[in-house]
PDB file of N, CA, C and O in Angstrom:
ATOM      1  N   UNK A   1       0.839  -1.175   0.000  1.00 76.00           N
ATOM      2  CA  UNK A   1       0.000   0.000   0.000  1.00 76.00           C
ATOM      3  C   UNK A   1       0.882   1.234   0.000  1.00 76.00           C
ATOM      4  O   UNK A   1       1.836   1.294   0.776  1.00 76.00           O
ATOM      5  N   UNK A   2       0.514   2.522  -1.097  1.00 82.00           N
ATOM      6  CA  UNK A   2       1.001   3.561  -0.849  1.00 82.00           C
ATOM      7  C   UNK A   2       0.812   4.437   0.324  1.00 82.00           C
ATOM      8  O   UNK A   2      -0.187   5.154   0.270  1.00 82.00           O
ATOM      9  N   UNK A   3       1.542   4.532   1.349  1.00 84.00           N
ATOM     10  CA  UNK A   3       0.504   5.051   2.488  1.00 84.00           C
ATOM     11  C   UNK A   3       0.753   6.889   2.599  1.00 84.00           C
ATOM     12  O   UNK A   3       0.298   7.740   3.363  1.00 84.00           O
ATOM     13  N   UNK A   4       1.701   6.940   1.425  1.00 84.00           N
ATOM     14  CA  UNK A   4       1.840   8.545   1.067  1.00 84.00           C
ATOM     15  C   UNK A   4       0.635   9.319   0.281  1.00 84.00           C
ATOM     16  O   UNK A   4       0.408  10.517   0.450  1.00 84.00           O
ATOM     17  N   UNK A   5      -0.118   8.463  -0.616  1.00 85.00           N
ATOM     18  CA  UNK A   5      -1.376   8.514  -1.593  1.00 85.00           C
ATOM     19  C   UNK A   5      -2.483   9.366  -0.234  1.00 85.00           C
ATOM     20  O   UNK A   5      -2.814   9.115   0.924  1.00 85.00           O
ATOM     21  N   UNK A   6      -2.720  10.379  -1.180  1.00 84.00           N
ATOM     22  CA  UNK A   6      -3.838  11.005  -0.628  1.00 84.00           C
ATOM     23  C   UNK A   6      -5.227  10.235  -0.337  1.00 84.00           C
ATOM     24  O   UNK A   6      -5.758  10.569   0.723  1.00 84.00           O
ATOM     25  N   UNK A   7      -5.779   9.442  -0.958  1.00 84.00           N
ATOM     26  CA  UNK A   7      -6.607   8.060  -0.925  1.00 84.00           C
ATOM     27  C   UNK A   7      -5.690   7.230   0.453  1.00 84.00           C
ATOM     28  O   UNK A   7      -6.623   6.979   1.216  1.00 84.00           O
ATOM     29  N   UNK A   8      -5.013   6.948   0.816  1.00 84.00           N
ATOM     30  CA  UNK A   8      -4.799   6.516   2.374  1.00 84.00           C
ATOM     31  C   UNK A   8      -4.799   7.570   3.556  1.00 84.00           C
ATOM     32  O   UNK A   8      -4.731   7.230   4.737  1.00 84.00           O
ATOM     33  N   UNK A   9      -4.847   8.347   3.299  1.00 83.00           N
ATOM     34  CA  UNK A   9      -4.451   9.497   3.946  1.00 83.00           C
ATOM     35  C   UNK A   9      -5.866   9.575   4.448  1.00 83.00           C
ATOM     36  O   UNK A   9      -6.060   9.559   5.663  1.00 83.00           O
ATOM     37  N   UNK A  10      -6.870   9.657   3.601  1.00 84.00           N
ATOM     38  CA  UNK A  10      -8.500   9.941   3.905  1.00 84.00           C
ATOM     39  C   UNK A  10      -9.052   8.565   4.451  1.00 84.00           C
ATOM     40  O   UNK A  10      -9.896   8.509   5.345  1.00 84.00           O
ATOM     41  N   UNK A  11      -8.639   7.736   3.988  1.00 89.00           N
ATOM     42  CA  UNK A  11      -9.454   5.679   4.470  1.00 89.00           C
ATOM     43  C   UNK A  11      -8.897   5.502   5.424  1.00 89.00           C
ATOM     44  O   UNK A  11      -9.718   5.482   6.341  1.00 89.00           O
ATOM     45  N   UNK A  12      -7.608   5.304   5.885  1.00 92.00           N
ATOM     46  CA  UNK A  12      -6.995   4.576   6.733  1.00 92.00           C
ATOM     47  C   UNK A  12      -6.613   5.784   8.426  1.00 92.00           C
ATOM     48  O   UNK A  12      -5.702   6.554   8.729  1.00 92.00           O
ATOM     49  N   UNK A  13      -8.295   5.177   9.304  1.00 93.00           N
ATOM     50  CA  UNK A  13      -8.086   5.971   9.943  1.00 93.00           C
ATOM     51  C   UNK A  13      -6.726   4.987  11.038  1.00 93.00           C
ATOM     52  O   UNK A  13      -6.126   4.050  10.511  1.00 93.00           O
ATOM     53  N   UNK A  14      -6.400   5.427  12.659  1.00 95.00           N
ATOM     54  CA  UNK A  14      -5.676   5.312  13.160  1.00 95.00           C
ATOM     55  C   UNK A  14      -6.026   3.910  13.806  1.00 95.00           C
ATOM     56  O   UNK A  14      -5.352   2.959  14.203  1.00 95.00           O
ATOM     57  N   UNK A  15      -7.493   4.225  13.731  1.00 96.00           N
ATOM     58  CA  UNK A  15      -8.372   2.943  14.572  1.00 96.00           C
ATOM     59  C   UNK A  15      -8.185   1.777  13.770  1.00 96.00           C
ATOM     60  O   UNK A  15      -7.828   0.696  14.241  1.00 96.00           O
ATOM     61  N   UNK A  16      -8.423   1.988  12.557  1.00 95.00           N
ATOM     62  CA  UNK A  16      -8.438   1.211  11.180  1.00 95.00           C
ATOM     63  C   UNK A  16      -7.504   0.285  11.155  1.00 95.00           C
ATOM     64  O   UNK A  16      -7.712  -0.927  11.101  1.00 95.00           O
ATOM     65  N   UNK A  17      -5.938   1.089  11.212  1.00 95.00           N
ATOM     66  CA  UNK A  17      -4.880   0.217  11.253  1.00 95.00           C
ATOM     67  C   UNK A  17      -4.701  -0.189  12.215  1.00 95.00           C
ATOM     68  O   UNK A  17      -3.979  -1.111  11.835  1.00 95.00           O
ATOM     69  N   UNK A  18      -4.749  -0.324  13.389  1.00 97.00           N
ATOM     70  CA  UNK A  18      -4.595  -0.559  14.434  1.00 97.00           C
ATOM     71  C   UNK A  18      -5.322  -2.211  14.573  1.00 97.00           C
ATOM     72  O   UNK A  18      -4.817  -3.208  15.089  1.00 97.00           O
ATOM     73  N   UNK A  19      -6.562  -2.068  13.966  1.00 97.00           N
ATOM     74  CA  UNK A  19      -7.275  -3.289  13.987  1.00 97.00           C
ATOM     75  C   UNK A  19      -6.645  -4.178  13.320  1.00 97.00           C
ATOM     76  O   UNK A  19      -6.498  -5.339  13.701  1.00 97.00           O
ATOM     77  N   UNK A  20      -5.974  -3.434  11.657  1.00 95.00           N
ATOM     78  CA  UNK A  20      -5.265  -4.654  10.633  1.00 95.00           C
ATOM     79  C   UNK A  20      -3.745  -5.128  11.367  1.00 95.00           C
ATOM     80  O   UNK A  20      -3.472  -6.324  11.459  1.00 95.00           O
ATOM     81  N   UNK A  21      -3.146  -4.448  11.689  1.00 96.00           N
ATOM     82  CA  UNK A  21      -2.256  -4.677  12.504  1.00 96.00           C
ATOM     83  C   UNK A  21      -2.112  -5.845  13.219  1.00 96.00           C
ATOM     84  O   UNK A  21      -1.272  -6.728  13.046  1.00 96.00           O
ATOM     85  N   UNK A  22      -3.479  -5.750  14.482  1.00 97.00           N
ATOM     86  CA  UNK A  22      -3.969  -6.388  15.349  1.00 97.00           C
ATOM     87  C   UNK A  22      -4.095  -8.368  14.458  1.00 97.00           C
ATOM     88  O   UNK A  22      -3.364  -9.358  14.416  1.00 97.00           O
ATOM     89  N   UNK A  23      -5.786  -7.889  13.800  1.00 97.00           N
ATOM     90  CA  UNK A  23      -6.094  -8.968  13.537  1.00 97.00           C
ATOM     91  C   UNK A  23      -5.738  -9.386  11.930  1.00 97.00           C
ATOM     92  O   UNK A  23      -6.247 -10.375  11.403  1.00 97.00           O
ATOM     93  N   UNK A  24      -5.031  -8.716  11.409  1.00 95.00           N
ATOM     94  CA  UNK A  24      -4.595  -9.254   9.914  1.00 95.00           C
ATOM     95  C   UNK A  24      -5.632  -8.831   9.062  1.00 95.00           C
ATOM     96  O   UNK A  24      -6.540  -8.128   9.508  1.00 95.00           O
ATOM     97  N   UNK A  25      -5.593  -9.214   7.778  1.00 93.00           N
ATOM     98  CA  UNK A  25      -6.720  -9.227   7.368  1.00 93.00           C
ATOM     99  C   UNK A  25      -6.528 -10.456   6.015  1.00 93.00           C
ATOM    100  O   UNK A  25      -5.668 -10.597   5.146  1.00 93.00           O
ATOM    101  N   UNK A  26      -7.344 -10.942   6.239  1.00 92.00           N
ATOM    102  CA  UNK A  26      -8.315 -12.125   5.662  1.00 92.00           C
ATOM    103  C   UNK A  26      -8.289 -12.191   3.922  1.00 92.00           C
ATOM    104  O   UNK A  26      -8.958 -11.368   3.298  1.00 92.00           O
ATOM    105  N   UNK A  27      -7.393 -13.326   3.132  1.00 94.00           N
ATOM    106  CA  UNK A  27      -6.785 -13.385   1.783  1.00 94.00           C
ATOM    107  C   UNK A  27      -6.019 -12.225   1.565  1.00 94.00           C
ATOM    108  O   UNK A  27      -6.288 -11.476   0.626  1.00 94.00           O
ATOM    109  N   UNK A  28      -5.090 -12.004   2.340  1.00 93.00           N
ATOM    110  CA  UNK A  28      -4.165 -11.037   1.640  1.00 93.00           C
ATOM    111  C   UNK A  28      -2.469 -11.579   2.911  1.00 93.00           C
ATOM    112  O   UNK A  28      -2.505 -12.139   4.007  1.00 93.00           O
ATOM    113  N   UNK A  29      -1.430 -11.162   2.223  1.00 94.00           N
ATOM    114  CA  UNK A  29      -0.324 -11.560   3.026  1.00 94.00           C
ATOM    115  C   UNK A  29       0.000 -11.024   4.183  1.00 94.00           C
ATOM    116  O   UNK A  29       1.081 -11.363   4.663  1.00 94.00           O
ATOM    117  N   UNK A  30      -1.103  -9.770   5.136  1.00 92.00           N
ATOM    118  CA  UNK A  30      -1.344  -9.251   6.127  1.00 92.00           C
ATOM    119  C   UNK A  30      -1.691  -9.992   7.027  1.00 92.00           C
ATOM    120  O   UNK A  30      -2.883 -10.141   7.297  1.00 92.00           O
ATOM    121  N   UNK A  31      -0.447 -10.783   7.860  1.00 94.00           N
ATOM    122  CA  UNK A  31      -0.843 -11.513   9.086  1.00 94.00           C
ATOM    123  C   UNK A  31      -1.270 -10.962   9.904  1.00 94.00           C
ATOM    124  O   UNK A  31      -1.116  -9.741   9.880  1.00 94.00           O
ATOM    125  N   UNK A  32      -1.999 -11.562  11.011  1.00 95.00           N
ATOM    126  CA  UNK A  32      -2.280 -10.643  12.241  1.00 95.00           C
ATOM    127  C   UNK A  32      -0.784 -10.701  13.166  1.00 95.00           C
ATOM    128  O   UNK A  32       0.199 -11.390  12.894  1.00 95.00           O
ATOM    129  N   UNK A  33      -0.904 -10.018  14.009  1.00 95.00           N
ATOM    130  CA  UNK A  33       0.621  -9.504  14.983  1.00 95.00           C
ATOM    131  C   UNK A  33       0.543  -9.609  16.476  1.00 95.00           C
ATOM    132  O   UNK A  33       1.477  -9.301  17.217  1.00 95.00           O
ATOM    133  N   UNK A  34      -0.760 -10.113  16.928  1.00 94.00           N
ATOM    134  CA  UNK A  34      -0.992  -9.554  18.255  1.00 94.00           C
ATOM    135  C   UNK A  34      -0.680 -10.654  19.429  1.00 94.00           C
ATOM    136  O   UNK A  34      -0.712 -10.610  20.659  1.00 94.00           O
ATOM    137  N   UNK A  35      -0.282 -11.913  18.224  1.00 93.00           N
ATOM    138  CA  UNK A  35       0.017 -13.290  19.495  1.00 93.00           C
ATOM    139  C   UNK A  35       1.855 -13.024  19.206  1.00 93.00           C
ATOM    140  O   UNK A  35       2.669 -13.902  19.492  1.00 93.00           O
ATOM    141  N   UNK A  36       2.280 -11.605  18.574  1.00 95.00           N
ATOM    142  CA  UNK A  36       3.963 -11.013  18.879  1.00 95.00           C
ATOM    143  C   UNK A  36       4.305  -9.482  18.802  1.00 95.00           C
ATOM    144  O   UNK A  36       5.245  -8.773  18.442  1.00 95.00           O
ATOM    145  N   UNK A  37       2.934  -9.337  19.378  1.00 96.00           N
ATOM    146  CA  UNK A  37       3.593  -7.552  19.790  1.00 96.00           C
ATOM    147  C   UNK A  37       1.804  -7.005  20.515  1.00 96.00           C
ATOM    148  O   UNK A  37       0.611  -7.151  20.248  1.00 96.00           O
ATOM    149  N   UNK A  38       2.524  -6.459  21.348  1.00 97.00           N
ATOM    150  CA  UNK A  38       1.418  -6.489  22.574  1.00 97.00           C
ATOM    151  C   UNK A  38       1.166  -5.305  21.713  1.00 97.00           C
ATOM    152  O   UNK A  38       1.835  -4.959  20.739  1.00 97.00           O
ATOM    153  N   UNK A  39      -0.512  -4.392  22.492  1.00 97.00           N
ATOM    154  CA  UNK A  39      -1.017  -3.107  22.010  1.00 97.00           C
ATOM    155  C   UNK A  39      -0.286  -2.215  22.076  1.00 97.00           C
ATOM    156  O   UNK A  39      -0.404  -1.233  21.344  1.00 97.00           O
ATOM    157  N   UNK A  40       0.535  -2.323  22.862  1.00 97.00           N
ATOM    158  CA  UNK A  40       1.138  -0.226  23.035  1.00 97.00           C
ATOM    159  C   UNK A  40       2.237  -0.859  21.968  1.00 97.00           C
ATOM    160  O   UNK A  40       2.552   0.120  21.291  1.00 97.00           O
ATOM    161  N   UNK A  41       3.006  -2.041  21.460  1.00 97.00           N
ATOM    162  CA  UNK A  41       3.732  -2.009  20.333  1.00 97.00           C
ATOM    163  C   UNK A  41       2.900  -1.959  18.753  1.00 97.00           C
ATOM    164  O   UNK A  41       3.323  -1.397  17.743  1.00 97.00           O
ATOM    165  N   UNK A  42       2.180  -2.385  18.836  1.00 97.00           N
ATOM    166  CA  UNK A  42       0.873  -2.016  17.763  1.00 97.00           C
ATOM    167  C   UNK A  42       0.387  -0.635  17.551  1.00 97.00           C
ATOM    168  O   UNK A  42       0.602  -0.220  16.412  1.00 97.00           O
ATOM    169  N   UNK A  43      -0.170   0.128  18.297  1.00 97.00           N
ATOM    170  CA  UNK A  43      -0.104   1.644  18.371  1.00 97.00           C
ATOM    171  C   UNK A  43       1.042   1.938  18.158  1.00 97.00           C
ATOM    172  O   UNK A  43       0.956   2.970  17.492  1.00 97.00           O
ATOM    173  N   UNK A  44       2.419   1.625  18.332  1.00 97.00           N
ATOM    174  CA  UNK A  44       3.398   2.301  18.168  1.00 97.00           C
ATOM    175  C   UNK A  44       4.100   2.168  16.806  1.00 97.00           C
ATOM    176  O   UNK A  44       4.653   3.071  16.176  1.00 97.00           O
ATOM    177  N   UNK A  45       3.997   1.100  16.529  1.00 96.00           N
ATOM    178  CA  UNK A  45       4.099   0.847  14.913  1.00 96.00           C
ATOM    179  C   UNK A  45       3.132   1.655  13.834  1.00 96.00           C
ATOM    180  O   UNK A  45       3.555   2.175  12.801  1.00 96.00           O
ATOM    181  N   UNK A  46       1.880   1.657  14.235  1.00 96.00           N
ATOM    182  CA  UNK A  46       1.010   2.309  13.508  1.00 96.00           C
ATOM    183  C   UNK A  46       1.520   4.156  13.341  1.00 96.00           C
ATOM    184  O   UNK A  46       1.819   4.892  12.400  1.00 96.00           O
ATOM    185  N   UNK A  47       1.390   4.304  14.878  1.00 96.00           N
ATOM    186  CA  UNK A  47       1.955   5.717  14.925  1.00 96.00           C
ATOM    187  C   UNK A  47       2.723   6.432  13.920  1.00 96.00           C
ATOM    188  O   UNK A  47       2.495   7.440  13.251  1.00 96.00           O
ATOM    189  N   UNK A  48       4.244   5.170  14.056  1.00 96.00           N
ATOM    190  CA  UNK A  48       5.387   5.691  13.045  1.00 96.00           C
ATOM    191  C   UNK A  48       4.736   5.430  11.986  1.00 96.00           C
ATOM    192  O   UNK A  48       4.554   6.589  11.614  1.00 96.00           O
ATOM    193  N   UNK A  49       4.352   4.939  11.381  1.00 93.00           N
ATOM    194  CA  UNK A  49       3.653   5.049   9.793  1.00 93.00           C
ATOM    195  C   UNK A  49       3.147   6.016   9.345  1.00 93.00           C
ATOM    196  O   UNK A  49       3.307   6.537   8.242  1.00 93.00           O
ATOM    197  N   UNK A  50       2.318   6.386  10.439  1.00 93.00           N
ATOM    198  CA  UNK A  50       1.227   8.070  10.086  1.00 93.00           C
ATOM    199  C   UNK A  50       2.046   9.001   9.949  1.00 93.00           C
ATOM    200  O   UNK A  50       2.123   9.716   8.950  1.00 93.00           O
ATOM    201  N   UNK A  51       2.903   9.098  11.184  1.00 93.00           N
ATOM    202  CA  UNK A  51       4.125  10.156  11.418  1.00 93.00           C
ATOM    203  C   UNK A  51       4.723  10.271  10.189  1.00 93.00           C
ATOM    204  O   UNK A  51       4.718  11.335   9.569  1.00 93.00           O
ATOM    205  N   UNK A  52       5.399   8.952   9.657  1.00 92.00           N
ATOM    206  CA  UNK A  52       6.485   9.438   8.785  1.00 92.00           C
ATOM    207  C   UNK A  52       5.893   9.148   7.373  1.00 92.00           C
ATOM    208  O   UNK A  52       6.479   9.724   6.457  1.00 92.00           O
ATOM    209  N   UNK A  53       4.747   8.292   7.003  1.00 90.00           N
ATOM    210  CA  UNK A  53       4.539   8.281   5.458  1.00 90.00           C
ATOM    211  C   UNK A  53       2.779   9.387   5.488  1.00 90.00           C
ATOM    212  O   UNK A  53       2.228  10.096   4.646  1.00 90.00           O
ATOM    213  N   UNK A  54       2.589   9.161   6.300  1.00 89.00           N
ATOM    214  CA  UNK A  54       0.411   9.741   5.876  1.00 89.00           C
ATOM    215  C   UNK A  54       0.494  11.159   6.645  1.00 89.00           C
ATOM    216  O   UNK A  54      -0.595  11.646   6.947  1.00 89.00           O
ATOM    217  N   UNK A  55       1.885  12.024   7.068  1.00 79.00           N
ATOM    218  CA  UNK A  55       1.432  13.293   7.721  1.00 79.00           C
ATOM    219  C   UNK A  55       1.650  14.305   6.441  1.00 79.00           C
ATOM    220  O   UNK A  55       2.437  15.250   6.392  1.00 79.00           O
ATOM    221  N   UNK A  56       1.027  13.995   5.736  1.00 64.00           N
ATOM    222  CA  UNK A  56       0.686  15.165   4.795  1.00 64.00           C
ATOM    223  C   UNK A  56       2.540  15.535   3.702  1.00 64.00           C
ATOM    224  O   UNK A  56       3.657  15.091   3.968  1.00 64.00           O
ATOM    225  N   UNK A  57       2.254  16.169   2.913  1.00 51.00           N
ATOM    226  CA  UNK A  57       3.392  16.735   1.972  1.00 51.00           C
ATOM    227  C   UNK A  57       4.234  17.480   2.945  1.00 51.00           C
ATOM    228  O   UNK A  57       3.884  18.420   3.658  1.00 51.00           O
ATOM    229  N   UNK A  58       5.463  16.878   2.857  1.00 48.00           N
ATOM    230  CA  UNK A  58       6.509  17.286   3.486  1.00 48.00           C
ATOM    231  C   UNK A  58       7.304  18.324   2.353  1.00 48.00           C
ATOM    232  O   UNK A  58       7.367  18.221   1.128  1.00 48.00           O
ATOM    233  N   UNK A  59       7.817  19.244   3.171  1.00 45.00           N
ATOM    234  CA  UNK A  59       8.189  20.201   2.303  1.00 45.00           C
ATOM    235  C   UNK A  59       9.712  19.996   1.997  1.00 45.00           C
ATOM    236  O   UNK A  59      10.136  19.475   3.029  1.00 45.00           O
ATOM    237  N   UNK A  60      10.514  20.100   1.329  1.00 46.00           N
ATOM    238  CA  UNK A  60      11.802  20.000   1.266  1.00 46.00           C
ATOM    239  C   UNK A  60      12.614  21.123   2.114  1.00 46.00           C
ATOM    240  O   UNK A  60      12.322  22.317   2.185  1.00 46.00           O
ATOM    241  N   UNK A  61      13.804  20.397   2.801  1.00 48.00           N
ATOM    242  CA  UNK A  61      14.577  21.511   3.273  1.00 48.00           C
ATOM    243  C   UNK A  61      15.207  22.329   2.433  1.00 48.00           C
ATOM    244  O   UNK A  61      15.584  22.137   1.277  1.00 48.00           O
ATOM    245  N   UNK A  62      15.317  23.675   3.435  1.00 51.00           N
ATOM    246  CA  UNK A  62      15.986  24.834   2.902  1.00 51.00           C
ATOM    247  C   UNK A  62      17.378  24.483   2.473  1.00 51.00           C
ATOM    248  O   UNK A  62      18.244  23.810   3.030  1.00 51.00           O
ATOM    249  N   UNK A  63      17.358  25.069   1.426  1.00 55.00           N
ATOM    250  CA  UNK A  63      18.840  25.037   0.782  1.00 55.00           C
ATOM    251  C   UNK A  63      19.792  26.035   1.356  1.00 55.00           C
ATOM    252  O   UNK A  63      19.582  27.248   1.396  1.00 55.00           O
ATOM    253  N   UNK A  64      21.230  25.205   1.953  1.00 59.00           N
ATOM    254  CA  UNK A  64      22.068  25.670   2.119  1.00 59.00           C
ATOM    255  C   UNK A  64      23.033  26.987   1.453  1.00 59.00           C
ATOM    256  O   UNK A  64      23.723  26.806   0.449  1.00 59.00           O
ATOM    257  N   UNK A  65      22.980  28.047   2.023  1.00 60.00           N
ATOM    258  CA  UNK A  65      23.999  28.866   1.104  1.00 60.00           C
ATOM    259  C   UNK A  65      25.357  28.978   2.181  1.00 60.00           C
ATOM    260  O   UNK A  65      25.462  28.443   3.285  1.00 60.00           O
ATOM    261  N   UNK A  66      26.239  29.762   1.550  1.00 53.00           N
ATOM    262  CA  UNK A  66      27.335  29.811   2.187  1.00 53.00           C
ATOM    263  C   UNK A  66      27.696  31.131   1.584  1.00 53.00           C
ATOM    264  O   UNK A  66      28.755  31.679   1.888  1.00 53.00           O
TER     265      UNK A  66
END
Protein backbone atom coordinates (compact mmCIF):
# COMPACT_ATOMS: atom_id res chain seq x y z
CA UNK A 1 0.00 0.00 0.00
CA UNK A 2 1.00 3.56 -0.85
CA UNK A 3 0.50 5.05 2.49
CA UNK A 4 1.84 8.55 1.07
CA UNK A 5 -1.38 8.51 -1.59
CA UNK A 6 -3.84 11.01 -0.63
CA UNK A 7 -6.61 8.06 -0.93
CA UNK A 8 -4.80 6.52 2.37
CA UNK A 9 -4.45 9.50 3.95
CA UNK A 10 -8.50 9.94 3.91
CA UNK A 11 -9.45 5.68 4.47
CA UNK A 12 -6.99 4.58 6.73
CA UNK A 13 -8.09 5.97 9.94
CA UNK A 14 -5.68 5.31 13.16
CA UNK A 15 -8.37 2.94 14.57
CA UNK A 16 -8.44 1.21 11.18
CA UNK A 17 -4.88 0.22 11.25
CA UNK A 18 -4.60 -0.56 14.43
CA UNK A 19 -7.27 -3.29 13.99
CA UNK A 20 -5.26 -4.65 10.63
CA UNK A 21 -2.26 -4.68 12.50
CA UNK A 22 -3.97 -6.39 15.35
CA UNK A 23 -6.09 -8.97 13.54
CA UNK A 24 -4.60 -9.25 9.91
CA UNK A 25 -6.72 -9.23 7.37
CA UNK A 26 -8.31 -12.12 5.66
CA UNK A 27 -6.79 -13.38 1.78
CA UNK A 28 -4.16 -11.04 1.64
CA UNK A 29 -0.32 -11.56 3.03
CA UNK A 30 -1.34 -9.25 6.13
CA UNK A 31 -0.84 -11.51 9.09
CA UNK A 32 -2.28 -10.64 12.24
CA UNK A 33 0.62 -9.50 14.98
CA UNK A 34 -0.99 -9.55 18.26
CA UNK A 35 0.02 -13.29 19.49
CA UNK A 36 3.96 -11.01 18.88
CA UNK A 37 3.59 -7.55 19.79
CA UNK A 38 1.42 -6.49 22.57
CA UNK A 39 -1.02 -3.11 22.01
CA UNK A 40 1.14 -0.23 23.04
CA UNK A 41 3.73 -2.01 20.33
CA UNK A 42 0.87 -2.02 17.76
CA UNK A 43 -0.10 1.64 18.37
CA UNK A 44 3.40 2.30 18.17
CA UNK A 45 4.10 0.85 14.91
CA UNK A 46 1.01 2.31 13.51
CA UNK A 47 1.95 5.72 14.92
CA UNK A 48 5.39 5.69 13.05
CA UNK A 49 3.65 5.05 9.79
CA UNK A 50 1.23 8.07 10.09
CA UNK A 51 4.12 10.16 11.42
CA UNK A 52 6.49 9.44 8.78
CA UNK A 53 4.54 8.28 5.46
CA UNK A 54 0.41 9.74 5.88
CA UNK A 55 1.43 13.29 7.72
CA UNK A 56 0.69 15.16 4.80
CA UNK A 57 3.39 16.73 1.97
CA UNK A 58 6.51 17.29 3.49
CA UNK A 59 8.19 20.20 2.30
CA UNK A 60 11.80 20.00 1.27
CA UNK A 61 14.58 21.51 3.27
CA UNK A 62 15.99 24.83 2.90
CA UNK A 63 18.84 25.04 0.78
CA UNK A 64 22.07 25.67 2.12
CA UNK A 65 24.00 28.87 1.10
CA UNK A 66 27.34 29.81 2.19
Amino acid sequence: RDFTAEESRLRLTREYMIAIVRDGRPHTPMMARSSRLSQEEIEAVVDFIRSSFMAGQRQAPPAQTD
